Amino acid sequence: MSLSTEKSEKGVILHGIGVSPGIRIGRVEAIEYEKLKVPWSELAGEQVELEAARYDQAVTRAIDQLERQKRRVNRHSSEEHYFILEAHQYMLKDDMLAAEPSKLIRDHHFNAEWALKITLERLNDNFSRMDGEMARKRITDLADVGRRVMENLMGVRRRALNDIRADSILVAHTITPGDATHFYSHPVRGFALEVGGKASHIAIVARSMEIPAVLGLENLLTVAKQGDWLVIDGSRGLVVVNPDAEQLDRYRKKEASYDDWNERLHVNRDLPAVTQDGVRIVLKGNIESVEETPTLAEHGAEGVGLFRTEFMYMDRTRPPTEDEHYAYYRRLVESCDCGPVTIRTMDIGSDKYPAYWPYVDEANPALGCRAIRGIARDRQFFVDQIRAIYRAGVHGDVKLLLPFISGVAEVDDVKVLLEDVLKNMREEGAEFNPDIPLGVMIELPSAAIVSDHLATRVDYFSIGTNDLIQYTLAVDRDADQLSTLYNPLHPAILRMIKMTCDHAARVPIPVALCGEMASEMEYTLLLLGLGLRELDMPASAIPSVKEIIRASTLAEARELAERALLCQTADEVEDVVFPYMAHRFPSFFEDID
Ligand code: PEP
Ligand code: MG
């Protein structure tokens, strides 16, 4: 690569969201999709059916286009990418896109483009009112799928990504998972987009194709122009447009050292997570959709530590039926061959709920009818899911996990309900596995405090620090302005984790920790020292956590935890843990700048 080094001005640095790690340098290929100006017209009565048929054709065409893209992906065996395209096909077949616009055409005599626009706006509004990654993912999916149908209706052809220069860096407002299928035959060094976040499907595709990517770079297209040089740092979430000689030199070195480091981490994929003094730690992946199962084995996960089922309830007008649940869980279990799959029953309420959830008007939803509390109003909601999980247990190693448990009485009640479900299934002669282990999440302070009693009632614990921190410290987990208070190292949190592990060990039952804390390498030793032997996290975090484990001893972890437990404030704990980790693992914790 030859890059002019005459420029003395520093390159422009833009900060976004790093969604797929790696550092790459290349020339910009800028793609600007035409802004679609949606036409409006009022149809005469006799045109209505023709217009509805035109809409149906545009949808069918979109499904066919996705089918062709799926075939392209299939050749490169990326199941993850394949499932995303398939999910887009499902969206097109669902009533919300398949039927709603036709209804508007018939009821209001709108032209098809306008009917689609209105439908997309309504759905977008619904999802925008929900918080959380899953809702954000649905919003981008909807935009991708909606644009595809709109282009078909308007006869717009987008620039194919197969005529961009190989080895360039793609810069665009957004691209779809379908667009990305071109990267198999026309690889790019990386891509940078103006919109999108960590959980968007295009981010999942980038990670599965191992293409460094940064999203959410506002105004990128006004700064980075066709042919410019661009550095993309997917690990730190930034791009440098037209770097000067010094920046370029620095990033070339980083590019090389990142590649070395990455190679080392991939080597550890098949090695066990064993400490130097021989203690085996289990590392599993957390996922939210079957599309993500390929990432598990790729990163050395030993199963699914947490399968969040909420999204199954989201973009629809009624809850899934038992058979819909079952079909999905069966596919999940069959596509995950690296270990057991822990399916958590729906954790709807608080920040994530569909419009049909009966408790949408609560004044204080985080303290409201979340998860199993909903059984009081609608038992069937829960029973359908439970039955499907027992049925899916026939096809693989499944565990059942209950979220948001506040104490013993709830567990006892749910166990009576489970017995009832099993009895009915036996009487019906259904095919199911009655021996699925039952676990509860320890994510409320009350549950941690009575974990001695809970431990005698269930087969395992999974500590959910995301909520445990929120509810113990009374800090909204999503409130940016309070983020300094939301500290996993608060002594109260450490004591609760320790207490839960100690209570579980007395019975004994296994304990996992599945909150975000498990994925952060600076906490790994501390967590082992507090008593954890299983950590569940997004699969991509597993290799680095495993490196720490393999280089440590349990003895030092215990010593570190003992010192941390003596502290009175989170700051004091930080002063114990961070310098220790930085000293022990300098290559992991050095500031790469
Ligand atoms: C948690 O609370 O730590 C957890 C893993 O559950 P969620 O993030 O889905 O609430
Ligand atoms: Mg939780």
Coordinates of C-alpha atoms and ligand atoms in Angstrom, one line a residue:
M1 CA 0.0 0.0 0.0
S2 CA 1.4 3.4 -0.8
L3 CA 0.0 6.4 1.0
S4 CA 1.1 9.9 0.4
T5 CA 2.9 11.1 3.5
E6 CA 3.2 14.7 2.4
K7 CA 0.2 15.9 4.3
S8 CA 1.2 17.4 7.6
E9 CA -2.3 18.1 8.9
K10 CA -3.6 15.5 11.4
G11 CA -6.4 13.2 10.2
V12 CA -9.9 13.8 11.5
I13 CA -10.8 11.4 14.3
L14 CA -14.5 10.3 14.5
H15 CA -15.8 8.4 17.5
G16 CA -18.6 5.8 17.0
I17 CA -19.4 2.3 18.3
G18 CA -16.8 -0.4 17.7
V19 CA -18.9 -3.5 16.8
S20 CA -16.3 -5.8 15.3
P21 CA -12.7 -5.6 16.5
G22 CA -9.5 -5.1 14.4
I23 CA -7.5 -2.4 12.8
R24 CA -7.4 -1.8 9.1
I25 CA -6.2 1.0 6.8
G26 CA -7.5 1.5 3.3
R27 CA -9.1 3.8 0.7
V28 CA -12.7 4.9 1.1
E29 CA -15.4 3.5 -1.1
A30 CA -18.4 5.7 -0.3
I31 CA -21.9 4.5 -1.0
E32 CA -24.7 7.0 -0.7
Y33 CA -28.1 5.4 -1.1
E34 CA -30.6 7.6 -2.8
K35 CA -33.0 9.2 -0.3
L36 CA -36.3 7.8 -1.3
K37 CA -39.0 10.3 -1.8
V38 CA -42.1 8.3 -1.2
P39 CA -45.0 9.2 -3.6
W40 CA -48.5 9.7 -2.4
S41 CA -51.7 9.3 -4.3
E42 CA -55.4 8.5 -3.6
L43 CA -56.6 5.6 -5.5
A44 CA -59.9 5.3 -7.3
G45 CA -62.1 2.4 -6.1
E46 CA -61.3 0.1 -9.0
Q47 CA -57.5 0.5 -8.6
V48 CA -57.5 -0.7 -5.0
E49 CA -57.2 -4.5 -5.6
L50 CA -54.6 -4.0 -8.3
E51 CA -52.6 -1.8 -5.9
A52 CA -52.8 -4.5 -3.1
A53 CA -51.6 -7.0 -5.6
R54 CA -48.7 -4.7 -6.6
Y55 CA -47.8 -4.5 -2.9
D56 CA -47.9 -8.3 -2.6
Q57 CA -45.6 -8.7 -5.6
A58 CA -43.1 -6.3 -4.1
V59 CA -43.0 -8.3 -0.9
T60 CA -42.7 -11.6 -2.8
R61 CA -39.9 -10.2 -4.8
A62 CA -38.1 -9.1 -1.6
I63 CA -38.5 -12.6 -0.2
D64 CA -37.0 -14.0 -3.4
Q65 CA -34.1 -11.6 -3.3
L66 CA -33.4 -12.7 0.2
E67 CA -33.6 -16.3 -0.9
R68 CA -30.8 -15.7 -3.5
Q69 CA -28.7 -13.9 -0.9
K70 CA -29.2 -16.9 1.5
R71 CA -27.9 -19.2 -1.2
R72 CA -24.8 -16.9 -1.5
V73 CA -24.2 -17.1 2.2
N74 CA -24.8 -20.8 2.3
R75 CA -21.8 -21.4 0.0
H76 CA -19.6 -19.7 2.7
S77 CA -21.3 -21.6 5.5
S78 CA -22.0 -18.6 7.8
E79 CA -25.1 -19.9 9.6
E80 CA -25.4 -16.7 11.6
H81 CA -25.6 -14.6 8.5
Y82 CA -28.0 -17.1 6.9
F83 CA -30.4 -17.0 9.9
I84 CA -30.5 -13.2 9.8
L85 CA -31.6 -13.2 6.2
E86 CA -34.1 -15.9 7.1
A87 CA -35.4 -13.7 9.9
H88 CA -35.9 -10.9 7.4
Q89 CA -37.9 -13.3 5.3
Y90 CA -40.1 -14.1 8.3
M91 CA -40.7 -10.4 8.9
L92 CA -41.9 -10.1 5.4
K93 CA -44.3 -13.0 5.9
D94 CA -45.6 -11.8 9.2
D95 CA -48.9 -9.9 9.2
M96 CA -47.3 -6.6 10.3
L97 CA -45.7 -6.3 6.9
A98 CA -47.5 -8.8 4.8
A99 CA -51.1 -7.7 5.6
E100 CA -51.1 -4.3 7.3
P101 CA -50.2 -2.2 4.3
S102 CA -52.7 -4.0 2.1
K103 CA -55.4 -3.2 4.7
L104 CA -54.4 0.5 4.5
I105 CA -54.6 0.3 0.7
R106 CA -58.1 -1.2 0.9
D107 CA -59.4 0.9 3.8
H108 CA -58.0 4.3 2.9
H109 CA -57.2 3.9 -0.8
F110 CA -53.6 4.8 -0.2
N111 CA -51.0 3.9 -2.9
A112 CA -48.8 1.0 -1.9
E113 CA -45.7 3.1 -1.1
W114 CA -47.7 5.4 1.2
A115 CA -49.3 2.5 2.9
L116 CA -45.9 0.9 3.5
K117 CA -44.5 4.2 4.8
I118 CA -47.3 4.6 7.3
T119 CA -47.0 1.0 8.5
L120 CA -43.2 1.3 8.9
E121 CA -43.7 4.6 10.9
R122 CA -46.2 3.0 13.2
L123 CA -44.0 -0.1 13.9
N124 CA -41.0 2.2 14.3
D125 CA -42.9 4.2 16.9
N126 CA -43.8 1.1 18.8
F127 CA -40.2 -0.2 19.0
S128 CA -38.9 3.3 19.8
R129 CA -41.0 3.3 22.9
M130 CA -39.1 0.2 24.1
D131 CA -35.7 0.3 25.6
G132 CA -33.0 -2.2 25.1
E133 CA -30.8 -3.7 22.5
M134 CA -33.5 -6.1 21.1
A135 CA -35.8 -3.2 20.3
R136 CA -33.0 -1.3 18.6
K137 CA -32.2 -4.4 16.6
R138 CA -35.8 -4.6 15.5
I139 CA -35.8 -1.0 14.4
T140 CA -32.8 -1.5 12.1
D141 CA -34.3 -4.8 10.8
L142 CA -37.5 -3.0 10.0
A143 CA -35.7 -0.3 8.2
D144 CA -33.7 -2.8 6.1
V145 CA -36.7 -4.9 5.2
G146 CA -38.9 -1.9 4.7
R147 CA -36.4 -0.2 2.4
R148 CA -36.1 -3.4 0.3
V149 CA -39.8 -3.5 -0.3
M150 CA -40.0 0.2 -0.9
E151 CA -37.2 0.0 -3.6
N152 CA -39.1 -2.8 -5.3
L153 CA -42.2 -0.8 -5.3
M154 CA -40.5 2.3 -6.6
G155 CA -38.3 0.4 -9.1
V156 CA -35.1 1.8 -7.5
R157 CA -31.9 -0.2 -8.1
R158 CA -29.2 0.3 -5.5
R159 CA -25.6 0.3 -6.4
A160 CA -24.4 -3.3 -6.1
L161 CA -21.6 -3.8 -3.6
N162 CA -19.9 -6.1 -6.0
D163 CA -18.5 -3.3 -8.1
I164 CA -16.6 -1.7 -5.2
R165 CA -12.8 -2.0 -5.1
A166 CA -11.5 -5.0 -3.2
D167 CA -9.4 -4.1 -0.1
S168 CA -11.1 -0.8 0.3
I169 CA -13.0 0.5 3.4
L170 CA -16.7 0.8 2.8
V171 CA -18.3 4.0 4.1
A172 CA -22.1 4.4 4.0
H173 CA -25.1 5.7 5.9
T174 CA -26.1 2.1 6.4
I175 CA -25.9 -1.3 4.7
T176 CA -28.1 -4.3 5.2
P177 CA -27.1 -7.9 6.1
G178 CA -28.3 -8.7 2.5
D179 CA -25.8 -6.1 1.1
A180 CA -23.0 -7.7 3.1
T181 CA -23.4 -11.0 1.2
H182 CA -21.3 -9.4 -1.5
F183 CA -18.4 -9.3 0.8
Y184 CA -17.9 -13.0 0.5
S185 CA -16.9 -12.6 -3.2
H186 CA -15.7 -8.9 -2.9
P187 CA -14.0 -8.6 0.4
V188 CA -13.6 -5.2 2.0
R189 CA -11.0 -4.4 4.7
G190 CA -13.6 -2.9 7.0
F191 CA -16.7 -0.8 7.1
A192 CA -17.9 2.3 8.8
L193 CA -21.5 3.4 8.9
E194 CA -23.4 6.4 10.1
V195 CA -26.0 4.5 12.0
G196 CA -26.3 1.2 13.9
G197 CA -25.2 -0.2 17.2
K198 CA -23.6 -3.2 18.9
A199 CA -26.6 -5.4 18.7
S200 CA -27.7 -4.5 15.2
H201 CA -27.7 -7.4 12.8
I202 CA -25.2 -5.8 10.5
A203 CA -22.9 -5.8 13.6
I204 CA -23.5 -9.5 14.1
V205 CA -22.7 -10.1 10.4
A206 CA -19.5 -8.0 10.7
R207 CA -18.3 -10.1 13.7
S208 CA -19.2 -13.4 12.0
M209 CA -17.3 -12.4 8.9
E210 CA -14.5 -11.0 11.0
I211 CA -14.6 -7.6 9.3
P212 CA -13.5 -4.7 11.5
A213 CA -16.5 -2.3 11.7
V214 CA -17.4 0.9 13.4
L215 CA -21.1 2.1 13.5
G216 CA -23.0 5.1 14.7
L217 CA -20.6 7.6 13.2
E218 CA -22.8 10.6 12.7
N219 CA -21.9 12.8 9.6
L220 CA -19.3 10.3 8.4
L221 CA -20.2 10.9 4.8
T222 CA -19.6 14.6 5.0
V223 CA -16.1 14.0 6.3
A224 CA -14.9 10.8 4.5
K225 CA -15.1 11.1 0.7
Q226 CA -14.5 8.6 -2.1
G227 CA -10.8 7.8 -2.4
D228 CA -9.7 9.3 1.0
W229 CA -7.5 7.2 3.2
L230 CA -9.1 5.9 6.3
V231 CA -8.0 4.0 9.4
I232 CA -10.7 1.9 11.0
D233 CA -10.3 0.8 14.7
G234 CA -13.1 -1.6 15.4
S235 CA -11.8 -2.4 18.8
R236 CA -12.0 1.2 20.1
G237 CA -14.8 2.4 17.9
L238 CA -13.1 5.1 16.0
V239 CA -12.0 6.0 12.5
V240 CA -9.3 8.4 11.3
V241 CA -10.0 10.1 8.0
N242 CA -6.8 11.0 6.0
P243 CA -4.3 10.2 8.8
D244 CA -1.0 12.1 8.7
A245 CA 2.3 10.2 8.5
E246 CA 2.7 9.9 12.3
Q247 CA -0.8 8.5 12.8
L248 CA -0.4 6.2 9.9
D249 CA 2.8 4.8 11.3
R250 CA 1.2 4.3 14.7
Y251 CA -1.8 2.5 13.3
R252 CA 0.2 0.3 11.1
K253 CA 2.0 -1.0 14.2
K254 CA -1.3 -1.4 16.0
E255 CA -2.7 -3.3 13.0
A256 CA 0.2 -5.8 13.2
S257 CA 0.1 -6.2 17.0
Y258 CA -3.7 -6.6 17.0
D259 CA -3.4 -9.4 14.4
D260 CA -0.8 -11.2 16.5
W261 CA -2.9 -10.9 19.6
N262 CA -6.0 -12.1 17.8
E263 CA -4.2 -15.1 16.5
R264 CA -3.1 -16.0 20.0
L265 CA -6.6 -15.8 21.3
H266 CA -7.9 -18.0 18.5
V267 CA -5.4 -20.6 19.5
N268 CA -6.8 -20.8 23.0
R269 CA -10.3 -21.7 21.6
D270 CA -9.8 -25.4 22.0
L271 CA -7.9 -25.2 25.3
P272 CA -9.7 -25.7 28.6
A273 CA -10.2 -22.8 31.0
V274 CA -8.0 -24.2 33.8
T275 CA -6.0 -22.1 36.3
Q276 CA -2.3 -22.8 36.8
D277 CA -3.2 -24.7 40.0
G278 CA -5.6 -27.0 38.1
V279 CA -9.1 -25.5 38.8
R280 CA -11.5 -25.9 35.9
I281 CA -13.7 -23.0 35.1
V282 CA -16.7 -23.3 32.7
L283 CA -17.2 -20.5 30.2
K284 CA -20.5 -20.3 28.3
G285 CA -22.0 -17.8 25.8
N286 CA -25.1 -15.6 26.3
I287 CA -27.3 -15.2 23.3
E288 CA -30.6 -13.8 22.3
S289 CA -31.3 -15.6 19.1
V290 CA -30.6 -18.8 17.3
E291 CA -28.7 -16.8 14.7
E292 CA -25.9 -16.3 17.2
T293 CA -25.2 -20.0 17.9
P294 CA -22.3 -20.3 15.5
T295 CA -20.4 -17.7 17.5
L296 CA -20.4 -20.1 20.5
A297 CA -18.2 -22.8 19.1
E298 CA -16.1 -20.2 17.2
H299 CA -15.0 -18.7 20.5
G300 CA -14.8 -21.8 22.6
A301 CA -18.0 -21.5 24.5
E302 CA -19.1 -24.7 26.4
G303 CA -22.8 -24.1 25.9
V304 CA -25.4 -21.4 26.3
G305 CA -25.2 -19.8 29.8
L306 CA -28.2 -17.6 29.2
F307 CA -30.7 -17.6 26.3
R308 CA -32.9 -14.5 26.8
T309 CA -36.3 -15.3 25.3
E310 CA -37.9 -11.8 25.5
F311 CA -37.3 -10.9 21.9
M312 CA -39.6 -13.8 20.8
Y313 CA -42.5 -11.8 22.3
M314 CA -41.6 -8.4 20.8
D315 CA -42.4 -7.7 17.2
R316 CA -45.9 -9.3 17.2
T317 CA -49.4 -8.6 18.2
R318 CA -49.9 -11.7 20.4
P319 CA -47.6 -14.0 22.4
P320 CA -46.0 -16.9 20.7
T321 CA -48.0 -20.2 20.8
E322 CA -46.5 -23.2 22.5
D323 CA -45.7 -24.7 19.1
E324 CA -43.9 -21.5 18.0
H325 CA -41.8 -21.6 21.2
Y326 CA -41.1 -25.3 20.8
A327 CA -40.0 -25.0 17.1
Y328 CA -37.6 -22.2 18.0
Y329 CA -36.1 -23.9 21.1
R330 CA -35.7 -27.1 19.2
R331 CA -33.8 -25.3 16.4
L332 CA -31.7 -23.6 19.1
V333 CA -30.9 -26.8 20.9
E334 CA -30.1 -28.7 17.7
S335 CA -27.9 -25.9 16.4
C336 CA -25.9 -25.7 19.6
D337 CA -23.6 -28.7 19.9
C338 CA -21.0 -27.3 22.3
G339 CA -22.8 -27.9 25.6
P340 CA -26.0 -27.4 27.5
V341 CA -28.5 -24.6 26.7
T342 CA -30.0 -22.6 29.5
I343 CA -33.3 -21.2 28.5
R344 CA -34.5 -18.4 30.7
T345 CA -38.3 -17.9 30.9
M346 CA -39.6 -14.6 29.6
D347 CA -38.3 -11.6 31.5
I348 CA -40.9 -9.1 30.1
G349 CA -41.6 -6.0 32.0
S350 CA -39.5 -3.1 33.2
D351 CA -37.7 -1.8 30.1
K352 CA -38.9 -4.5 27.6
Y353 CA -42.5 -5.3 27.0
P354 CA -44.7 -5.8 24.0
A355 CA -47.9 -3.8 23.5
Y356 CA -50.1 -6.8 24.6
W357 CA -48.4 -7.2 28.0
P358 CA -51.1 -6.5 30.5
Y359 CA -49.0 -4.2 32.7
V360 CA -47.9 -1.4 30.3
D361 CA -49.2 1.4 32.4
E362 CA -47.3 0.9 35.6
A363 CA -46.0 4.0 37.3
N364 CA -42.7 2.3 38.2
P365 CA -42.2 -0.6 35.8
A366 CA -38.8 -1.6 37.1
L367 CA -40.5 -2.4 40.4
G368 CA -43.6 -3.7 38.8
C369 CA -45.0 -6.8 37.2
R370 CA -41.9 -8.1 35.6
A371 CA -41.3 -11.7 34.5
I372 CA -42.9 -14.4 36.6
R373 CA -45.0 -11.9 38.5
G374 CA -47.1 -11.8 35.3
I375 CA -48.4 -15.3 36.1
A376 CA -50.8 -13.8 38.6
R377 CA -52.7 -12.2 35.7
D378 CA -52.1 -14.6 32.9
R379 CA -50.9 -18.1 33.8
Q380 CA -51.2 -19.4 30.2
F381 CA -48.6 -17.0 29.0
F382 CA -46.1 -18.8 31.2
V383 CA -47.4 -22.3 30.8
D384 CA -47.1 -22.2 27.0
Q385 CA -43.4 -21.4 27.3
I386 CA -42.7 -23.9 30.0
R387 CA -44.3 -26.7 28.1
A388 CA -42.3 -25.9 25.0
I389 CA -39.1 -25.9 27.0
Y390 CA -39.8 -29.4 28.4
R391 CA -40.6 -30.6 24.9
A392 CA -37.4 -29.1 23.5
G393 CA -35.5 -31.0 26.3
V394 CA -36.0 -34.2 24.2
H395 CA -33.7 -32.8 21.6
G396 CA -30.7 -31.9 23.7
D397 CA -29.2 -30.8 27.0
V398 CA -31.6 -28.1 28.2
K399 CA -31.8 -26.2 31.5
L400 CA -34.7 -24.0 32.7
L401 CA -33.9 -20.7 34.4
L402 CA -36.4 -18.4 36.2
P403 CA -35.5 -14.7 36.3
F404 CA -36.5 -12.0 38.8
I405 CA -37.1 -14.3 41.7
S406 CA -37.4 -12.3 45.0
G407 CA -37.7 -15.2 47.4
V408 CA -38.7 -18.7 48.5
A409 CA -42.5 -18.4 48.2
E410 CA -42.3 -17.6 44.5
V411 CA -40.1 -20.5 43.8
D412 CA -42.4 -22.8 45.7
D413 CA -45.4 -21.5 43.8
V414 CA -43.6 -21.9 40.4
K415 CA -42.6 -25.5 41.4
V416 CA -46.3 -26.4 42.0
L417 CA -47.1 -24.9 38.7
L418 CA -44.3 -26.9 37.0
E419 CA -45.6 -30.1 38.6
D420 CA -49.0 -29.4 37.3
V421 CA -47.7 -28.8 33.8
L422 CA -45.7 -32.0 33.9
K423 CA -48.7 -34.0 35.2
N424 CA -50.9 -32.7 32.3
M425 CA -48.2 -33.4 29.8
R426 CA -47.9 -37.0 31.1
E427 CA -51.7 -37.5 30.9
E428 CA -51.7 -36.2 27.3
G429 CA -48.9 -38.6 26.4
A430 CA -46.8 -35.7 25.1
E431 CA -43.1 -36.2 24.3
F432 CA -41.0 -34.3 26.7
N433 CA -38.1 -34.4 29.1
P434 CA -39.3 -34.1 32.8
D435 CA -35.7 -34.0 34.2
I436 CA -34.7 -30.6 33.1
P437 CA -32.6 -28.9 35.8
L438 CA -34.3 -25.9 37.3
G439 CA -32.3 -22.8 38.3
V440 CA -33.1 -19.3 39.5
M441 CA -31.4 -16.0 38.8
I442 CA -30.0 -14.2 41.8
E443 CA -30.5 -10.7 40.6
L444 CA -32.5 -9.1 43.4
P445 CA -30.9 -8.3 46.7
S446 CA -33.7 -10.3 48.6
A447 CA -32.8 -13.4 46.6
A448 CA -29.1 -13.1 47.4
I449 CA -29.9 -12.7 51.1
V450 CA -32.2 -15.8 51.2
S451 CA -30.0 -17.7 48.8
D452 CA -29.3 -20.3 51.6
H453 CA -33.0 -21.3 51.5
L454 CA -33.3 -21.0 47.7
A455 CA -30.2 -23.3 47.3
T456 CA -32.1 -26.2 48.8
R457 CA -35.0 -25.8 46.3
V458 CA -33.3 -25.5 42.9
D459 CA -30.6 -27.3 40.9
Y460 CA -28.4 -24.2 40.2
F461 CA -28.0 -20.5 40.5
S462 CA -27.2 -17.9 37.9
I463 CA -26.2 -14.5 39.3
G464 CA -27.5 -11.6 37.2
T465 CA -25.3 -8.7 38.2
N466 CA -26.9 -6.3 35.7
D467 CA -30.0 -6.2 37.8
L468 CA -28.4 -7.1 41.1
I469 CA -26.4 -3.8 40.8
Q470 CA -29.4 -1.9 39.7
Y471 CA -31.7 -3.1 42.5
T472 CA -29.1 -3.1 45.3
L473 CA -27.7 0.3 44.6
A474 CA -31.0 1.8 43.4
V475 CA -29.4 3.0 40.2
D476 CA -31.2 2.6 36.8
R477 CA -28.9 0.3 34.8
D478 CA -29.6 2.5 31.6
A479 CA -29.3 5.9 33.1
D480 CA -26.1 7.5 31.7
Q481 CA -26.0 10.3 34.2
L482 CA -25.9 7.9 37.1
S483 CA -23.3 5.5 35.5
T484 CA -20.6 6.3 38.0
L485 CA -22.9 5.1 40.8
Y486 CA -23.6 1.8 38.9
N487 CA -20.4 0.1 40.1
P488 CA -20.0 -3.7 40.1
L489 CA -17.2 -3.2 42.6
H490 CA -19.4 -1.7 45.3
P491 CA -18.7 -3.7 48.5
A492 CA -22.4 -4.6 48.8
I493 CA -22.3 -6.3 45.4
L494 CA -19.1 -8.3 46.2
R495 CA -20.6 -9.4 49.5
M496 CA -23.8 -10.6 47.8
I497 CA -21.9 -12.6 45.2
K498 CA -19.8 -14.1 47.9
M499 CA -22.8 -14.9 50.1
T500 CA -24.6 -16.6 47.1
C501 CA -21.6 -18.7 46.2
D502 CA -21.1 -19.7 49.9
H503 CA -24.7 -20.7 50.3
A504 CA -24.7 -22.7 47.1
A505 CA -21.5 -24.5 48.0
R506 CA -23.0 -25.7 51.3
V507 CA -25.7 -27.7 49.5
P508 CA -23.9 -28.0 47.0
I509 CA -25.3 -26.6 43.8
P510 CA -23.4 -24.9 41.0
V511 CA -23.4 -21.1 40.6
A512 CA -22.8 -19.2 37.4
L513 CA -22.6 -15.5 36.9
C514 CA -24.2 -14.3 33.7
G515 CA -24.3 -10.4 34.0
E516 CA -22.0 -8.2 31.9
M517 CA -19.5 -8.3 34.8
A518 CA -18.5 -11.8 33.7
S519 CA -17.2 -10.5 30.3
E520 CA -14.9 -7.9 31.7
M521 CA -11.4 -9.2 32.2
E522 CA -10.5 -6.9 35.0
Y523 CA -13.0 -8.7 37.2
T524 CA -12.1 -12.3 36.2
L525 CA -9.7 -13.0 39.1
L526 CA -11.9 -11.4 41.6
L527 CA -14.9 -13.4 40.6
L528 CA -13.0 -16.7 40.8
G529 CA -11.8 -15.6 44.3
L530 CA -15.4 -14.9 45.4
G531 CA -16.3 -18.5 44.5
L532 CA -17.5 -18.6 40.9
R533 CA -16.6 -21.6 38.7
E534 CA -18.8 -20.7 35.8
L535 CA -18.9 -17.4 33.9
D536 CA -21.4 -16.7 31.1
M537 CA -20.9 -13.8 28.7
P538 CA -21.2 -12.7 25.0
A539 CA -19.1 -15.4 23.2
S540 CA -16.7 -12.9 21.8
A541 CA -15.4 -12.1 25.3
I542 CA -14.5 -15.8 26.1
P543 CA -11.0 -16.0 24.6
S544 CA -9.7 -13.0 26.6
V545 CA -11.3 -14.1 29.9
K546 CA -9.9 -17.6 29.3
E547 CA -6.3 -16.2 28.8
I548 CA -6.6 -14.6 32.2
I549 CA -7.8 -17.8 33.8
R550 CA -5.1 -19.9 32.2
A551 CA -2.4 -17.5 33.4
S552 CA -3.7 -17.3 37.0
T553 CA -3.9 -19.4 40.2
L554 CA -7.0 -19.8 42.3
A555 CA -4.8 -19.1 45.3
E556 CA -4.0 -15.6 44.1
A557 CA -7.7 -15.1 43.1
R558 CA -8.7 -15.9 46.6
E559 CA -6.2 -13.6 48.1
L560 CA -7.3 -10.7 45.8
A561 CA -11.0 -11.3 46.8
E562 CA -10.1 -11.4 50.5
R563 CA -8.4 -8.0 50.2
A564 CA -11.3 -6.6 48.1
L565 CA -13.9 -7.8 50.7
L566 CA -12.1 -5.8 53.4
C567 CA -12.7 -2.6 51.5
Q568 CA -15.5 -0.1 52.5
T569 CA -16.0 1.7 49.2
A570 CA -16.0 0.9 45.5
D571 CA -13.1 3.2 45.1
E572 CA -11.1 1.3 47.6
V573 CA -11.9 -2.0 45.8
E574 CA -10.8 -0.4 42.5
D575 CA -7.5 0.5 44.1
V576 CA -7.0 -3.1 45.1
V577 CA -8.2 -4.8 41.9
F578 CA -7.1 -2.6 39.0
P579 CA -3.4 -2.1 39.9
Y580 CA -3.2 -5.8 40.6
M581 CA -4.6 -6.8 37.2
A582 CA -2.5 -4.1 35.4
H583 CA 0.6 -5.5 37.0
R584 CA -0.2 -9.1 36.5
F585 CA -1.4 -8.8 32.9
P586 CA 0.3 -5.8 31.4
S587 CA -0.4 -6.7 27.8
F588 CA -4.2 -6.8 28.5
F589 CA -4.6 -3.7 30.5
E590 CA -2.1 -1.3 28.9
D591 CA -3.7 1.8 27.4
I592 CA -3.2 1.1 23.8
D593 CA -2.9 4.7 22.9
Ligands
PEP1 C1 -28.7 -9.7 34.6 O1 -29.6 -9.0 35.2 O2 -27.5 -9.6 35.0 C2 -29.0 -10.5 33.5 C3 -28.1 -11.3 32.9 O3 -30.3 -10.4 32.9 P1 -30.8 -9.2 32.0 O4 -29.5 -8.4 31.6 O5 -31.4 -9.9 30.8 O6 -31.7 -8.5 32.8
MG2 MG -31.7 -9.4 34.8

